[in-house]
Amino acid sequence: LHLLISLLFAIVFNHHENSQAVSPFAYSSFITEQRLRCTTAVQNSNRHPCNTGESNDAMITWPASQSISSSSSSPSYSKQTKQEARSEIISYLYKNLMPFDFLNARSLGFPPSDNSTNGNGTLPDGLSNGILEPTVNISLYAKQNYPWTKDVPKDLYYEYVASFANVNEARSNWRPVFHDLVQPIIEKILTSKSRDSSDIPTAKEIVQSLNDQIWTTAATYSNSESIKFQHGQTPLIYDPMSVLIFGYASCTGLSIFFVNILRTAGIPARLAGTAAWNDKEEDGNHSWIEFWSCDDDCGGTGDSAGGRWHIMESKPASGSHGDVDLYDPCQWWFCNEERVKDTFFWAARLDREESEGILFPMAWDLDNIGVVGEDRTAYMRDLCSG
């Protein structure tokens, strides 16, 4: 018996040794490429895009008025250094962490000790580095390099561009990967323009182009022709990296994915929808995207001044192509009087103070009160009942 046990142990041990020699652990190719190109320890790296290579003294320009309801007919601008903007964003994101993220603040990359930009001490082997640094640096790269970000107010940019989360989806380092996806599309658009102030792309053009192209561009990661809509995937597949790898998701996953694509491009965006049609859970739910732009009304007056939110749906969920007018809400199947009259709507927010206690109900986790929101019921009923 002892001889038999020894023989079996030797066989298993030799098989393990051989298998280790033949098939060592290896990251997926896109992870390997990202690790070679991009480190989150940006203070020790000059590699783009985690570190843009620009001095912290580089200037960031913001509209002087931080409110989207400014009555100024010709907006003025203020400037701050990149380091100042970076510090403000880190403080803002920490202040507005969702409750379930606080325990993981260090893992997310927030500095130790006082969790501010003045925190002291780092851990060896990159253990102090999280998704915070590439998130902030790439969001500031977009602000400095994409002309349609010029008139986005600072408060909107911090909340709806610089944030790494929408709701309670898994936290991951999606922004460097998404930067690589959107940059070729954006560069192609920019090179077709003269880049002078009269010929810059509008946010609407960027949103349209990204929705038309990103789903096939990103499909290379799942070895498919296009990322597709597949019913009933939330919460199994709804974080952006899972959508990227699996190549499909239902409305929530596709919406979160595209919100993050737009944020990478410097366009404020957020998750919106209803947790229950007709206020009945059995009638189902739906998610879509809201994006903010001021293409035509940046210098207006009154309630329309400084831009507005627009609803849209991802191309895989809607089947729409590039010939649709993104500013026409009536094209979306859920925007009609019959759909909206007895239903309540919300948009997800990050800013816990500005949300004034309003929560964003998640149909897949209705008891979770960790995500704040904005009540969009009146907006949707007015928009879709005309």
mmCIF file of C-alpha atoms in Angstrom:
data_model
loop_
_atom_site.group_PDB
_atom_site.id
_atom_site.type_symbol
_atom_site.label_atom_id
_atom_site.label_comp_id
_atom_site.label_asym_id
_atom_site.label_seq_id
_atom_site.Cartn_x
_atom_site.Cartn_y
_atom_site.Cartn_z
ATOM 1 C CA LEU A 1 0.000 0.000 0.000
ATOM 2 C CA HIS A 2 2.816 2.402 0.921
ATOM 3 C CA LEU A 3 4.521 1.585 -2.364
ATOM 4 C CA LEU A 4 1.317 2.275 -4.307
ATOM 5 C CA ILE A 5 0.802 5.637 -2.566
ATOM 6 C CA SER A 6 4.419 6.621 -3.256
ATOM 7 C CA LEU A 7 4.016 5.661 -6.899
ATOM 8 C CA LEU A 8 0.828 7.712 -7.279
ATOM 9 C CA PHE A 9 2.482 10.710 -5.574
ATOM 10 C CA ALA A 10 5.436 10.498 -7.945
ATOM 11 C CA ILE A 11 3.129 10.380 -10.989
ATOM 12 C CA VAL A 12 1.110 13.396 -9.836
ATOM 13 C CA PHE A 13 4.250 15.340 -8.875
ATOM 14 C CA ASN A 14 5.953 14.623 -12.209
ATOM 15 C CA HIS A 15 2.809 15.567 -14.128
ATOM 16 C CA HIS A 16 2.611 18.836 -12.213
ATOM 17 C CA GLU A 17 6.271 19.608 -12.895
ATOM 18 C CA ASN A 18 5.916 18.788 -16.592
ATOM 19 C CA SER A 19 2.706 20.745 -16.997
ATOM 20 C CA GLN A 20 4.353 23.729 -15.330
ATOM 21 C CA ALA A 21 7.253 23.498 -17.743
ATOM 22 C CA VAL A 22 5.084 23.120 -20.816
ATOM 23 C CA SER A 23 2.248 25.512 -19.961
ATOM 24 C CA PRO A 24 3.332 28.230 -17.512
ATOM 25 C CA PHE A 25 0.752 30.782 -16.416
ATOM 26 C CA ALA A 26 0.374 33.641 -18.893
ATOM 27 C CA TYR A 27 -1.809 36.732 -18.937
ATOM 28 C CA SER A 28 -4.106 37.273 -21.902
ATOM 29 C CA SER A 29 -2.282 39.083 -24.690
ATOM 30 C CA PHE A 30 -4.071 42.410 -24.198
ATOM 31 C CA ILE A 31 -3.223 42.398 -20.471
ATOM 32 C CA THR A 32 0.414 41.658 -21.276
ATOM 33 C CA GLU A 33 0.502 44.489 -23.802
ATOM 34 C CA GLN A 34 -1.052 46.872 -21.289
ATOM 35 C CA ARG A 35 1.448 45.898 -18.593
ATOM 36 C CA LEU A 36 4.345 46.476 -20.974
ATOM 37 C CA ARG A 37 2.990 49.822 -22.131
ATOM 38 C CA CYS A 38 1.212 51.240 -19.131
ATOM 39 C CA THR A 39 1.987 51.276 -15.454
ATOM 40 C CA THR A 40 -0.277 52.728 -12.817
ATOM 41 C CA ALA A 41 2.811 53.905 -10.910
ATOM 42 C CA VAL A 42 2.810 57.030 -13.017
ATOM 43 C CA GLN A 43 5.357 58.857 -10.894
ATOM 44 C CA ASN A 44 7.954 56.354 -12.127
ATOM 45 C CA SER A 45 6.869 56.150 -15.750
ATOM 46 C CA ASN A 46 6.820 58.327 -18.826
ATOM 47 C CA ARG A 47 4.676 55.929 -20.820
ATOM 48 C CA HIS A 48 1.481 57.166 -22.384
ATOM 49 C CA PRO A 49 -1.421 57.123 -21.631
ATOM 50 C CA CYS A 50 -1.122 56.295 -17.910
ATOM 51 C CA ASN A 51 1.329 59.143 -17.759
ATOM 52 C CA THR A 52 0.862 61.715 -20.501
ATOM 53 C CA GLY A 53 4.465 62.848 -20.187
ATOM 54 C CA GLU A 54 3.316 66.414 -19.609
ATOM 55 C CA SER A 55 4.514 68.560 -16.734
ATOM 56 C CA ASN A 56 2.270 68.908 -13.731
ATOM 57 C CA ASP A 57 2.544 72.637 -14.419
ATOM 58 C CA ALA A 58 0.651 72.208 -17.701
ATOM 59 C CA MET A 59 -2.537 74.255 -17.637
ATOM 60 C CA ILE A 60 -6.111 72.975 -17.622
ATOM 61 C CA THR A 61 -8.804 75.356 -18.922
ATOM 62 C CA TRP A 62 -12.349 75.443 -17.542
ATOM 63 C CA PRO A 63 -15.400 77.608 -18.219
ATOM 64 C CA ALA A 64 -15.322 80.306 -15.552
ATOM 65 C CA SER A 65 -18.905 79.528 -14.484
ATOM 66 C CA GLN A 66 -19.281 76.089 -12.920
ATOM 67 C CA SER A 67 -23.048 75.967 -13.354
ATOM 68 C CA ILE A 68 -24.746 74.634 -16.473
ATOM 69 C CA SER A 69 -27.485 77.196 -15.903
ATOM 70 C CA SER A 70 -25.175 80.195 -16.242
ATOM 71 C CA SER A 71 -26.784 83.230 -17.853
ATOM 72 C CA SER A 72 -23.541 84.430 -19.419
ATOM 73 C CA SER A 73 -23.892 84.942 -23.169
ATOM 74 C CA SER A 74 -20.140 84.760 -23.789
ATOM 75 C CA PRO A 75 -18.472 82.398 -21.334
ATOM 76 C CA SER A 76 -15.060 83.276 -19.956
ATOM 77 C CA TYR A 77 -12.436 80.761 -18.884
ATOM 78 C CA SER A 78 -10.184 80.123 -15.920
ATOM 79 C CA LYS A 79 -7.032 78.041 -15.699
ATOM 80 C CA GLN A 80 -5.333 75.852 -13.140
ATOM 81 C CA THR A 81 -2.284 73.614 -13.263
ATOM 82 C CA LYS A 82 -2.635 69.950 -14.054
ATOM 83 C CA GLN A 83 -1.371 69.118 -10.561
ATOM 84 C CA GLU A 84 -4.056 71.303 -8.989
ATOM 85 C CA ALA A 85 -6.761 69.657 -11.102
ATOM 86 C CA ARG A 86 -5.391 66.222 -10.282
ATOM 87 C CA SER A 87 -5.443 66.946 -6.548
ATOM 88 C CA GLU A 88 -8.987 68.289 -6.726
ATOM 89 C CA ILE A 89 -10.233 65.241 -8.631
ATOM 90 C CA ILE A 90 -8.653 62.798 -6.173
ATOM 91 C CA SER A 91 -10.190 64.654 -3.230
ATOM 92 C CA TYR A 92 -13.570 64.809 -4.996
ATOM 93 C CA LEU A 93 -13.577 61.097 -5.857
ATOM 94 C CA TYR A 94 -12.619 60.130 -2.317
ATOM 95 C CA LYS A 95 -15.262 62.383 -0.785
ATOM 96 C CA ASN A 96 -17.900 60.751 -2.987
ATOM 97 C CA LEU A 97 -16.834 57.123 -2.768
ATOM 98 C CA MET A 98 -19.789 54.780 -2.677
ATOM 99 C CA PRO A 99 -20.133 53.175 0.786
ATOM 100 C CA PHE A 100 -19.039 49.739 -0.394
ATOM 101 C CA ASP A 101 -15.845 51.248 -1.899
ATOM 102 C CA PHE A 102 -14.527 52.776 1.329
ATOM 103 C CA LEU A 103 -13.070 49.517 2.608
ATOM 104 C CA ASN A 104 -11.191 49.178 -0.679
ATOM 105 C CA ALA A 105 -9.946 52.766 -0.900
ATOM 106 C CA ARG A 106 -6.316 51.699 -0.652
ATOM 107 C CA SER A 107 -6.777 49.015 -3.306
ATOM 108 C CA LEU A 108 -8.412 51.573 -5.587
ATOM 109 C CA GLY A 109 -5.283 53.690 -5.300
ATOM 110 C CA PHE A 110 -6.251 56.397 -2.831
ATOM 111 C CA PRO A 111 -3.201 57.480 -0.830
ATOM 112 C CA PRO A 112 -2.647 55.924 2.593
ATOM 113 C CA SER A 113 -2.817 57.636 5.972
ATOM 114 C CA ASP A 114 -5.081 60.646 5.402
ATOM 115 C CA ASN A 115 -6.354 59.498 1.966
ATOM 116 C CA SER A 116 -5.468 62.828 0.385
ATOM 117 C CA THR A 117 -2.798 63.938 -2.030
ATOM 118 C CA ASN A 118 -0.612 64.602 1.044
ATOM 119 C CA GLY A 119 -0.712 61.027 2.277
ATOM 120 C CA ASN A 120 2.680 59.570 3.165
ATOM 121 C CA GLY A 121 4.294 56.261 2.510
ATOM 122 C CA THR A 122 3.992 53.712 -0.285
ATOM 123 C CA LEU A 123 4.101 49.948 -0.320
ATOM 124 C CA PRO A 124 6.699 47.944 -2.283
ATOM 125 C CA ASP A 125 6.075 46.133 -5.563
ATOM 126 C CA GLY A 126 3.402 48.560 -6.707
ATOM 127 C CA LEU A 127 0.986 47.603 -3.925
ATOM 128 C CA SER A 128 0.037 51.252 -3.418
ATOM 129 C CA ASN A 129 -1.010 51.640 -7.043
ATOM 130 C CA GLY A 130 -4.640 51.242 -8.061
ATOM 131 C CA ILE A 131 -7.009 52.355 -10.770
ATOM 132 C CA LEU A 132 -7.113 55.927 -9.451
ATOM 133 C CA GLU A 133 -3.938 57.206 -11.141
ATOM 134 C CA PRO A 134 -4.669 56.081 -14.726
ATOM 135 C CA THR A 135 -8.282 57.157 -14.281
ATOM 136 C CA VAL A 136 -7.349 60.697 -13.296
ATOM 137 C CA ASN A 137 -4.463 61.101 -15.732
ATOM 138 C CA ILE A 138 -6.372 59.869 -18.761
ATOM 139 C CA SER A 139 -9.381 62.022 -17.905
ATOM 140 C CA LEU A 140 -7.075 65.061 -17.768
ATOM 141 C CA TYR A 141 -5.443 63.966 -21.032
ATOM 142 C CA ALA A 142 -8.890 64.136 -22.646
ATOM 143 C CA LYS A 143 -9.491 67.593 -21.193
ATOM 144 C CA GLN A 144 -6.211 68.883 -22.606
ATOM 145 C CA ASN A 145 -6.421 67.237 -26.030
ATOM 146 C CA TYR A 146 -10.064 66.936 -27.094
ATOM 147 C CA PRO A 147 -11.511 70.302 -28.192
ATOM 148 C CA TRP A 148 -15.165 69.409 -27.471
ATOM 149 C CA THR A 149 -14.307 69.370 -23.750
ATOM 150 C CA LYS A 150 -13.628 73.123 -23.769
ATOM 151 C CA ASP A 151 -17.040 74.197 -22.458
ATOM 152 C CA VAL A 152 -17.686 71.317 -20.061
ATOM 153 C CA PRO A 153 -17.984 72.798 -16.536
ATOM 154 C CA LYS A 154 -15.562 71.504 -13.958
ATOM 155 C CA ASP A 155 -18.284 70.062 -11.694
ATOM 156 C CA LEU A 156 -19.734 67.980 -14.517
ATOM 157 C CA TYR A 157 -16.293 66.852 -15.647
ATOM 158 C CA TYR A 158 -15.311 65.647 -12.185
ATOM 159 C CA GLU A 159 -18.556 63.759 -11.639
ATOM 160 C CA TYR A 160 -19.313 62.344 -15.084
ATOM 161 C CA VAL A 161 -15.904 62.035 -16.778
ATOM 162 C CA ALA A 162 -13.275 61.507 -14.065
ATOM 163 C CA SER A 163 -15.271 58.888 -12.144
ATOM 164 C CA PHE A 164 -14.246 55.223 -12.454
ATOM 165 C CA ALA A 165 -17.690 53.860 -11.493
ATOM 166 C CA ASN A 166 -21.347 54.085 -12.473
ATOM 167 C CA VAL A 167 -23.185 51.934 -9.946
ATOM 168 C CA ASN A 168 -22.013 48.776 -8.155
ATOM 169 C CA GLU A 169 -20.300 47.102 -11.111
ATOM 170 C CA ALA A 170 -16.893 45.512 -10.485
ATOM 171 C CA ARG A 171 -14.069 48.056 -10.258
ATOM 172 C CA SER A 172 -11.334 47.475 -12.809
ATOM 173 C CA ASN A 173 -8.641 49.331 -14.740
ATOM 174 C CA TRP A 174 -10.755 49.777 -17.860
ATOM 175 C CA ARG A 175 -9.727 53.314 -18.802
ATOM 176 C CA PRO A 176 -6.293 52.600 -20.408
ATOM 177 C CA VAL A 177 -7.889 49.841 -22.499
ATOM 178 C CA PHE A 178 -10.797 52.089 -23.497
ATOM 179 C CA HIS A 179 -8.366 54.893 -24.340
ATOM 180 C CA ASP A 180 -6.689 52.564 -26.833
ATOM 181 C CA LEU A 181 -10.098 51.757 -28.327
ATOM 182 C CA VAL A 182 -11.350 55.321 -28.755
ATOM 183 C CA GLN A 183 -8.113 57.085 -29.684
ATOM 184 C CA PRO A 184 -7.874 55.813 -33.314
ATOM 185 C CA ILE A 185 -11.507 56.762 -33.936
ATOM 186 C CA ILE A 186 -10.984 60.215 -32.449
ATOM 187 C CA GLU A 187 -7.707 60.768 -34.299
ATOM 188 C CA LYS A 188 -9.383 59.954 -37.588
ATOM 189 C CA ILE A 189 -12.090 62.523 -36.895
ATOM 190 C CA LEU A 190 -9.583 65.162 -35.786
ATOM 191 C CA THR A 191 -7.351 64.708 -38.816
ATOM 192 C CA SER A 192 -10.350 65.240 -41.076
ATOM 193 C CA LYS A 193 -10.874 68.659 -39.473
ATOM 194 C CA SER A 194 -8.724 71.753 -39.671
ATOM 195 C CA ARG A 195 -8.639 71.942 -35.850
ATOM 196 C CA ASP A 196 -9.341 75.665 -35.886
ATOM 197 C CA SER A 197 -12.126 76.957 -33.660
ATOM 198 C CA SER A 198 -14.648 77.012 -36.501
ATOM 199 C CA ASP A 199 -14.078 73.427 -37.566
ATOM 200 C CA ILE A 200 -13.771 71.388 -34.387
ATOM 201 C CA PRO A 201 -15.850 68.214 -33.990
ATOM 202 C CA THR A 202 -18.930 68.530 -31.828
ATOM 203 C CA ALA A 203 -19.699 66.224 -28.937
ATOM 204 C CA LYS A 204 -22.649 64.968 -30.975
ATOM 205 C CA GLU A 205 -20.330 63.932 -33.817
ATOM 206 C CA ILE A 206 -18.027 62.121 -31.410
ATOM 207 C CA VAL A 207 -20.878 60.276 -29.691
ATOM 208 C CA GLN A 208 -22.343 59.303 -33.055
ATOM 209 C CA SER A 209 -19.034 58.014 -34.426
ATOM 210 C CA LEU A 210 -18.178 56.081 -31.275
ATOM 211 C CA ASN A 211 -21.599 54.417 -31.096
ATOM 212 C CA ASP A 212 -21.348 53.474 -34.744
ATOM 213 C CA GLN A 213 -17.819 52.053 -34.602
ATOM 214 C CA ILE A 214 -16.790 51.031 -31.090
ATOM 215 C CA TRP A 215 -18.815 47.821 -30.945
ATOM 216 C CA THR A 216 -16.922 46.217 -33.821
ATOM 217 C CA THR A 217 -13.589 47.762 -32.792
ATOM 218 C CA ALA A 218 -13.901 46.384 -29.259
ATOM 219 C CA ALA A 219 -15.071 42.968 -30.461
ATOM 220 C CA THR A 220 -11.479 41.915 -31.177
ATOM 221 C CA TYR A 221 -11.067 41.223 -27.453
ATOM 222 C CA SER A 222 -13.803 38.584 -27.549
ATOM 223 C CA ASN A 223 -12.832 37.192 -30.982
ATOM 224 C CA SER A 224 -16.235 38.139 -32.363
ATOM 225 C CA GLU A 225 -17.521 40.378 -35.129
ATOM 226 C CA SER A 226 -19.321 42.797 -32.834
ATOM 227 C CA ILE A 227 -20.343 43.196 -29.203
ATOM 228 C CA LYS A 228 -23.981 42.130 -29.082
ATOM 229 C CA PHE A 229 -27.113 42.529 -26.997
ATOM 230 C CA GLN A 230 -28.050 39.397 -25.080
ATOM 231 C CA HIS A 231 -31.067 39.413 -22.794
ATOM 232 C CA GLY A 232 -30.863 38.740 -19.051
ATOM 233 C CA GLN A 233 -27.131 39.156 -18.388
ATOM 234 C CA THR A 234 -27.223 41.602 -15.446
ATOM 235 C CA PRO A 235 -25.671 41.140 -12.901
ATOM 236 C CA LEU A 236 -23.707 38.262 -14.424
ATOM 237 C CA ILE A 237 -22.052 40.409 -17.090
ATOM 238 C CA TYR A 238 -22.358 44.155 -16.663
ATOM 239 C CA ASP A 239 -18.995 45.589 -15.702
ATOM 240 C CA PRO A 240 -17.049 47.044 -18.666
ATOM 241 C CA MET A 241 -14.204 44.514 -18.753
ATOM 242 C CA SER A 242 -16.596 41.549 -18.622
ATOM 243 C CA VAL A 243 -18.579 43.011 -21.529
ATOM 244 C CA LEU A 244 -15.316 43.442 -23.421
ATOM 245 C CA ILE A 245 -14.159 39.859 -22.848
ATOM 246 C CA PHE A 246 -17.486 38.057 -23.275
ATOM 247 C CA GLY A 247 -18.582 40.222 -26.195
ATOM 248 C CA TYR A 248 -22.188 40.613 -25.098
ATOM 249 C CA ALA A 249 -24.400 42.051 -22.376
ATOM 250 C CA SER A 250 -27.963 43.155 -21.767
ATOM 251 C CA CYS A 251 -29.064 46.790 -21.680
ATOM 252 C CA THR A 252 -27.373 47.669 -18.378
ATOM 253 C CA GLY A 253 -23.976 46.240 -19.281
ATOM 254 C CA LEU A 254 -24.037 47.809 -22.743
ATOM 255 C CA SER A 255 -25.057 51.164 -21.285
ATOM 256 C CA ILE A 256 -22.315 51.130 -18.637
ATOM 257 C CA PHE A 257 -19.819 50.127 -21.312
ATOM 258 C CA PHE A 258 -20.769 53.051 -23.549
ATOM 259 C CA VAL A 259 -20.964 55.528 -20.671
ATOM 260 C CA ASN A 260 -17.336 54.624 -19.960
ATOM 261 C CA ILE A 261 -16.405 54.935 -23.631
ATOM 262 C CA LEU A 262 -17.833 58.470 -23.647
ATOM 263 C CA ARG A 263 -16.083 59.352 -20.389
ATOM 264 C CA THR A 264 -12.795 58.203 -21.888
ATOM 265 C CA ALA A 265 -13.480 60.601 -24.768
ATOM 266 C CA GLY A 266 -14.063 63.463 -22.323
ATOM 267 C CA ILE A 267 -17.840 63.554 -22.752
ATOM 268 C CA PRO A 268 -19.955 63.635 -19.562
ATOM 269 C CA ALA A 269 -22.181 60.574 -19.454
ATOM 270 C CA ARG A 270 -24.207 58.581 -16.940
ATOM 271 C CA LEU A 271 -26.419 55.517 -16.588
ATOM 272 C CA ALA A 272 -30.163 56.173 -16.648
ATOM 273 C CA GLY A 273 -33.335 54.118 -16.731
ATOM 274 C CA THR A 274 -36.172 52.598 -14.755
ATOM 275 C CA ALA A 275 -36.120 49.749 -12.271
ATOM 276 C CA ALA A 276 -39.750 48.859 -13.001
ATOM 277 C CA TRP A 277 -41.996 49.768 -15.922
ATOM 278 C CA ASN A 278 -45.366 51.041 -14.715
ATOM 279 C CA ASP A 279 -43.922 50.850 -11.186
ATOM 280 C CA LYS A 280 -44.364 47.061 -11.336
ATOM 281 C CA GLU A 281 -41.308 44.869 -10.942
ATOM 282 C CA GLU A 282 -42.928 42.108 -13.003
ATOM 283 C CA ASP A 283 -43.148 44.452 -16.007
ATOM 284 C CA GLY A 284 -39.367 44.519 -16.296
ATOM 285 C CA ASN A 285 -36.760 47.258 -16.327
ATOM 286 C CA HIS A 286 -34.518 49.067 -18.775
ATOM 287 C CA SER A 287 -31.256 51.035 -18.830
ATOM 288 C CA TRP A 288 -29.921 53.594 -21.303
ATOM 289 C CA ILE A 289 -27.378 56.381 -21.534
ATOM 290 C CA GLU A 290 -27.560 60.095 -20.903
ATOM 291 C CA PHE A 291 -24.777 62.243 -22.341
ATOM 292 C CA TRP A 292 -24.209 65.968 -21.891
ATOM 293 C CA SER A 293 -23.295 68.427 -24.630
ATOM 294 C CA CYS A 294 -23.471 72.111 -25.395
ATOM 295 C CA ASP A 295 -22.867 71.964 -29.140
ATOM 296 C CA ASP A 296 -25.462 74.604 -29.993
ATOM 297 C CA ASP A 297 -26.242 76.428 -26.767
ATOM 298 C CA CYS A 298 -23.018 77.000 -24.804
ATOM 299 C CA GLY A 299 -23.559 80.743 -24.949
ATOM 300 C CA GLY A 300 -27.317 80.730 -24.501
ATOM 301 C CA THR A 301 -29.344 82.156 -21.667
ATOM 302 C CA GLY A 302 -31.795 80.818 -19.116
ATOM 303 C CA ASP A 303 -32.384 77.117 -18.515
ATOM 304 C CA SER A 304 -30.805 76.037 -21.812
ATOM 305 C CA ALA A 305 -27.512 77.851 -21.239
ATOM 306 C CA GLY A 306 -24.358 75.799 -21.010
ATOM 307 C CA GLY A 307 -25.714 72.592 -22.481
ATOM 308 C CA ARG A 308 -28.139 69.820 -21.613
ATOM 309 C CA TRP A 309 -28.516 66.091 -21.129
ATOM 310 C CA HIS A 310 -29.645 63.859 -24.012
ATOM 311 C CA ILE A 311 -30.947 60.293 -23.856
ATOM 312 C CA MET A 312 -29.677 57.572 -26.172
ATOM 313 C CA GLU A 313 -29.321 53.823 -26.422
ATOM 314 C CA SER A 314 -26.330 51.726 -27.385
ATOM 315 C CA LYS A 315 -26.221 50.509 -30.963
ATOM 316 C CA PRO A 316 -26.358 46.779 -30.021
ATOM 317 C CA ALA A 317 -29.461 47.392 -27.892
ATOM 318 C CA SER A 318 -31.263 49.621 -30.388
ATOM 319 C CA GLY A 319 -29.993 48.385 -33.737
ATOM 320 C CA SER A 320 -29.566 52.027 -34.790
ATOM 321 C CA HIS A 321 -26.928 53.091 -37.258
ATOM 322 C CA GLY A 322 -25.094 56.311 -38.027
ATOM 323 C CA ASP A 323 -27.985 58.025 -39.795
ATOM 324 C CA VAL A 324 -30.033 58.673 -36.640
ATOM 325 C CA ASP A 325 -30.321 62.101 -35.042
ATOM 326 C CA LEU A 326 -29.029 61.698 -31.501
ATOM 327 C CA TYR A 327 -30.913 64.817 -30.433
ATOM 328 C CA ASP A 328 -34.277 63.298 -31.417
ATOM 329 C CA PRO A 329 -35.521 61.431 -28.321
ATOM 330 C CA CYS A 330 -38.611 60.081 -30.069
ATOM 331 C CA GLN A 331 -36.530 57.564 -32.034
ATOM 332 C CA TRP A 332 -35.986 55.428 -28.923
ATOM 333 C CA TRP A 333 -38.670 52.806 -28.355
ATOM 334 C CA PHE A 334 -39.028 53.662 -24.666
ATOM 335 C CA CYS A 335 -39.607 57.386 -25.229
ATOM 336 C CA ASN A 336 -43.340 57.695 -25.826
ATOM 337 C CA GLU A 337 -46.296 58.751 -23.715
ATOM 338 C CA GLU A 338 -47.653 55.250 -23.193
ATOM 339 C CA ARG A 339 -44.315 54.055 -21.806
ATOM 340 C CA VAL A 340 -43.537 56.952 -19.502
ATOM 341 C CA LYS A 341 -46.890 57.984 -18.016
ATOM 342 C CA ASP A 342 -46.927 55.514 -15.093
ATOM 343 C CA THR A 343 -43.187 54.890 -14.775
ATOM 344 C CA PHE A 344 -40.502 56.481 -12.593
ATOM 345 C CA PHE A 345 -37.020 57.221 -13.911
ATOM 346 C CA TRP A 346 -33.595 57.928 -12.439
ATOM 347 C CA ALA A 347 -30.041 58.712 -13.505
ATOM 348 C CA ALA A 348 -27.045 57.504 -11.512
ATOM 349 C CA ARG A 349 -24.885 60.123 -9.816
ATOM 350 C CA LEU A 350 -21.638 60.174 -7.887
ATOM 351 C CA ASP A 351 -21.964 63.443 -5.946
ATOM 352 C CA ARG A 352 -23.546 62.501 -2.635
ATOM 353 C CA GLU A 353 -24.173 66.084 -1.551
ATOM 354 C CA GLU A 354 -25.732 67.309 -4.779
ATOM 355 C CA SER A 355 -28.007 64.265 -5.003
ATOM 356 C CA GLU A 356 -29.716 65.431 -1.786
ATOM 357 C CA GLY A 357 -30.480 61.939 -0.544
ATOM 358 C CA ILE A 358 -32.037 60.630 -3.775
ATOM 359 C CA LEU A 359 -31.058 57.027 -4.462
ATOM 360 C CA PHE A 360 -30.598 55.201 -7.753
ATOM 361 C CA PRO A 361 -32.624 51.962 -7.592
ATOM 362 C CA MET A 362 -30.857 49.020 -9.226
ATOM 363 C CA ALA A 363 -33.284 46.396 -10.511
ATOM 364 C CA TRP A 364 -30.732 43.634 -9.880
ATOM 365 C CA ASP A 365 -30.091 44.795 -6.287
ATOM 366 C CA LEU A 366 -33.109 46.739 -5.043
ATOM 367 C CA ASP A 367 -32.078 46.585 -1.377
ATOM 368 C CA ASN A 368 -28.767 48.310 -2.118
ATOM 369 C CA ILE A 369 -28.883 51.943 -1.006
ATOM 370 C CA GLY A 370 -25.260 52.741 -1.785
ATOM 371 C CA VAL A 371 -25.741 54.505 -5.141
ATOM 372 C CA VAL A 372 -27.139 58.027 -5.264
ATOM 373 C CA GLY A 373 -29.081 59.406 -8.193
ATOM 374 C CA GLU A 374 -31.269 62.059 -9.729
ATOM 375 C CA ASP A 375 -35.006 61.748 -10.229
ATOM 376 C CA ARG A 376 -35.617 62.019 -13.987
ATOM 377 C CA THR A 377 -39.339 61.251 -13.946
ATOM 378 C CA ALA A 378 -40.551 64.749 -14.747
ATOM 379 C CA TYR A 379 -37.860 65.154 -17.387
ATOM 380 C CA MET A 380 -38.782 61.900 -19.164
ATOM 381 C CA ARG A 381 -42.549 62.533 -19.037
ATOM 382 C CA ASP A 382 -42.081 65.999 -20.479
ATOM 383 C CA LEU A 383 -39.569 64.830 -23.096
ATOM 384 C CA CYS A 384 -41.503 61.802 -24.292
ATOM 385 C CA SER A 385 -45.098 63.037 -24.094
ATOM 386 C CA GLY A 386 -44.952 65.743 -26.739
#
